[in-house]
Amino acid sequence: MDRYNPRDAEPRWQKVWDEEGSFAASESADKPKYYVLEMFPYPSGRIHMGHVRNYTMGDVIARYKRARGFNVLHPMGWDAFGMPAENAAIERGVHPRDWTYENIATMRRQLKSMGLSLDWERELATCDPAYYRHEQEMFLDFLKAGLVERKVSTVNWDPVDNTVLANEQVIDGRGWRSGALVEKRELAQWFLKITDYADELLSALDGLDRWPEKVRLMQKNWIGRSEGMRFSFALRDAGGTALDERLTVYTTRHDTIFGATFCALSADHPIVKRLAEESAELAAFRRECAALGTSEETIERAEKKGVPLGLYADHPFREGVRIPVYAANFVLMGYGEGAIFGCPGHDQRDLDFARKYGLPVIPVVAPKDADPASVEIADEAYVEHEGETVQLINSDFLDGMSVAEAKEEIATRMEAMGIGERTVNFRLRDWGVSRQRYWGCPIPVIRCPACGVVPVPKAELPVTLPDDVTFDKPGNPLDHHPTWKHVSCPSCGGAAERETDTFDTFVDSAWYFARFCSPHSDRPVDAQAGAYWMPVDQYIGGVEHAILHLLYSRFFIRAMSRTGHLAIDEPFAGLFTQGMVCHETYRDAGGRWLYPSEVVKDETGAHHAETGEPVTVGSVESMSKSKRNTVDPEAIIAEFGADTARWFMLSDTPPERDIEWTEAGAEGAYRFTQRFWRVVGDIVRHAVPVGTPAPEAFGDPALKARRAAHRALDAVGADIEGLRFNRAIARIYELANTLLSILQEAGDAPADDLRWALREAGELLVRMANPMIPHLTEECWTLLGHEGLLAAASWPEADPALLVDDTVTIAVQVNGKRRDEITVAKGASQADIEALAMALDNVRRAIGDKAVRKVIVVPDRIVNVVAA
Ligand code: ANZ
Ligand code: ZN
């Protein structure tokens, strides 16, 4: 039999599927729906192995669910706006649009070569005005509904490139491109009010029971709900004169109030700003804090510093005690009140600060059994760990109480005194969506000197990007454009300016899955289609999107529902986060990274393919351009075919774990596809023709084949449903091998019942492997004599009678010690069991020359031989 040739078969079947419209999603009422989606790619240039893994998994589910009788929606699109297109424009002079669409064309061709069962009629690109016009429309609806705010916020400013930088573009305090020291700047920006939904986004996590626990936890921490108190201190000046102004702080540890020895304000706190006008020292300190950037991480790492403000706060419960007030670099303006009381005994930052400025440290919390008089704090603040029983000390009326009791007592007293109240705080900030960039969706508003912010009338949407832009100057090309931003005000007709900010690309990706329901509709989402398809039943993607993309989408869908575009809360009923694709790393003698394709390995080790020089083999790491440990999917598909790449991606490793791509593994997967082809070929030669009626009875080899096939079918279905693809693959291996050995035993002229069973088993093998290796199985299906497409066939049903296990494995003991086991038919006679047990080598050896006194047989359970 000829070898299977994927280079011929794969494009042929892809063409057939295409012509038949096999994967067009339908909304027919007679079937239930299933929406499976993989995170759409950024069109960076070429697909990578991570895409291959991600899209293969989704495709297995899509093909399986289709066969199971669902209307399946499995679409593909492009997350097509963003910085890299502009960088290409700056570096190579290509227009971002041309760069993007060329990449899309390449990647579309590559994805098609994988044989994915996608409905290409629904393809979309977020940079297409036909897509982003709806985003603009929804933004205006959100604006009207009070879900949008324009407010001043602190940004990372690159003073050389004159541009705002995202946190990830700030590397060690410098702009990633210019290398200039980044400054903090206050800039008016657009925000979506995700904090309005903080409580709901948190509580609804409990209902997402088909999401990984770790993702739910990450979202929970990101939202960061904390219960605390907001309260105020009376203030005095340095001379002890009471001031009118009070200082409000936020705390989650009001129980530690007797340990308060200072207060600290953010450098951006209004009081600090005011005092800085008259203090050069304070003004300099503010500048120093500004240079620290906005990321929480740098602030956490920086040395704790402050400047005394010459103000004092009255301790609310300690008569006559006045605590000094500082400006400090570790207090953030964006959280709580931008002001805290410091309790050095029980907070490490506060302790570092207190030691630096010689402030007192009063321990107020200690283990329950500790003697309060001997409790001391050295270099480490005492923070009780979970489950530890502690008590309040040095705290007057709180002494002896637990933390919870003390919090309750303080809250009650402060509320009675009228100086504070219990509050809930969230770490979650509003979503800043303004980007000072060209290649993004224009924010559809106009700023008029007379009328303020005026929305672009809906009839004038979309606001499209101008094509004639230049990238020769730093900053935003939309801003430099000679005419684009100059418009007349829709409200008063006077001269006005367009908003030149564009949306963060997270906005584009926060609703694309909803657009797939009706990608050609003139509404963002057609009401009926949205109600039919949403939510996504199974979403698959990388864990790197576990926080922002998923949280923004959960918010955006709620906002869409609030403004009448949808009627659901949660966009993704099921979520799966797949592991990375890894590969060994290689370096040449000069330490330069080498691509796997540049390396050959033999008995003497690894060598450079061209120079023959020895190569150092490094650790296995996730594929990345920087370490060059990437393998190009296109080359793999050209060499082995898409089915091999798909099969490898699903084999051996559980899908949530990182997988190591090896050349040997890929060759192994290829050999399996050839073996599969041979097994089916052998079956075709020996089995009965299509449509032969079943025989009356089956002998042992036939039963064995039938049982193996039906059990594998049953298990593969359950494994795909449970996303245990590697186990499904193992089952298929096993069945192929079982059938091969049955064929070998049967010889050249198998009995008719076996010939029938072989056809049945061969067909089941092909059908259950179809979701993973769709081209090869279509080819096999034809070979088996069928005319229709497997892509359109329904999933076979396993015969329950063939699933029951009718053998038992029972242990055989000699004098109570386990020596071996036997597998027998259920209900086998005592005599048969005894005879089989006594025939075992291990048992005979254990008995040795002792005499057998008794053989105890408990049917289906155990055999014990008593010998002495
Ligand atoms: C007194 C105290 C004593 C605190 C103690 C902690 C330990 P979470 O749980 O994240 O909400 N804090 C409040 N506002 C802050 C700001 N703008 N910048 C920096 N830190 C701020 O954290 C709340 C705690 O973080 C608050 O409780 C406050 O310090 C600090 F032994 O108040 B605590
Ligand atoms: Zn106006």
mmCIF file of N, CA and C and ligand atoms in Angstrom, residues 448 450-451 454 489 491-494, ligand 2:
data_model
loop_
_atom_site.group_PDB
_atom_site.id
_atom_site.type_symbol
_atom_site.label_atom_id
_atom_site.label_comp_id
_atom_site.label_asym_id
_atom_site.label_seq_id
_atom_site.Cartn_x
_atom_site.Cartn_y
_atom_site.Cartn_z
ATOM 1 N N CYS A 448 -15.040 71.409 21.858
ATOM 2 C CA CYS A 448 -15.378 72.753 21.391
ATOM 3 C C CYS A 448 -15.050 73.751 22.498
ATOM 4 N N ALA A 450 -16.409 76.413 23.122
ATOM 5 C CA ALA A 450 -17.634 76.982 23.692
ATOM 6 C C ALA A 450 -18.496 75.930 24.385
ATOM 7 N N CYS A 451 -18.638 74.747 23.764
ATOM 8 C CA CYS A 451 -19.585 73.754 24.280
ATOM 9 C C CYS A 451 -18.929 72.651 25.109
ATOM 10 N N VAL A 454 -18.285 67.414 22.887
ATOM 11 C CA VAL A 454 -19.513 67.144 22.129
ATOM 12 C C VAL A 454 -19.342 65.802 21.400
ATOM 13 N N CYS A 489 -17.893 72.510 15.256
ATOM 14 C CA CYS A 489 -18.617 71.899 16.379
ATOM 15 C C CYS A 489 -20.011 71.477 15.928
ATOM 16 N N SER A 491 -22.466 71.150 17.581
ATOM 17 C CA SER A 491 -23.487 71.780 18.400
ATOM 18 C C SER A 491 -23.642 73.268 18.064
ATOM 19 N N CYS A 492 -22.537 74.031 18.055
ATOM 20 C CA CYS A 492 -22.646 75.473 17.808
ATOM 21 C C CYS A 492 -22.092 75.874 16.446
ATOM 22 N N GLY A 493 -21.454 74.951 15.762
ATOM 23 C CA GLY A 493 -20.940 75.264 14.433
ATOM 24 C C GLY A 493 -19.611 76.000 14.434
ATOM 25 N N GLY A 494 -19.114 76.362 15.618
ATOM 26 C CA GLY A 494 -17.845 77.071 15.708
ATOM 27 C C GLY A 494 -16.660 76.152 15.461
HETATM 28 ZN ZN ZN B 2 -19.596 74.209 20.191
#
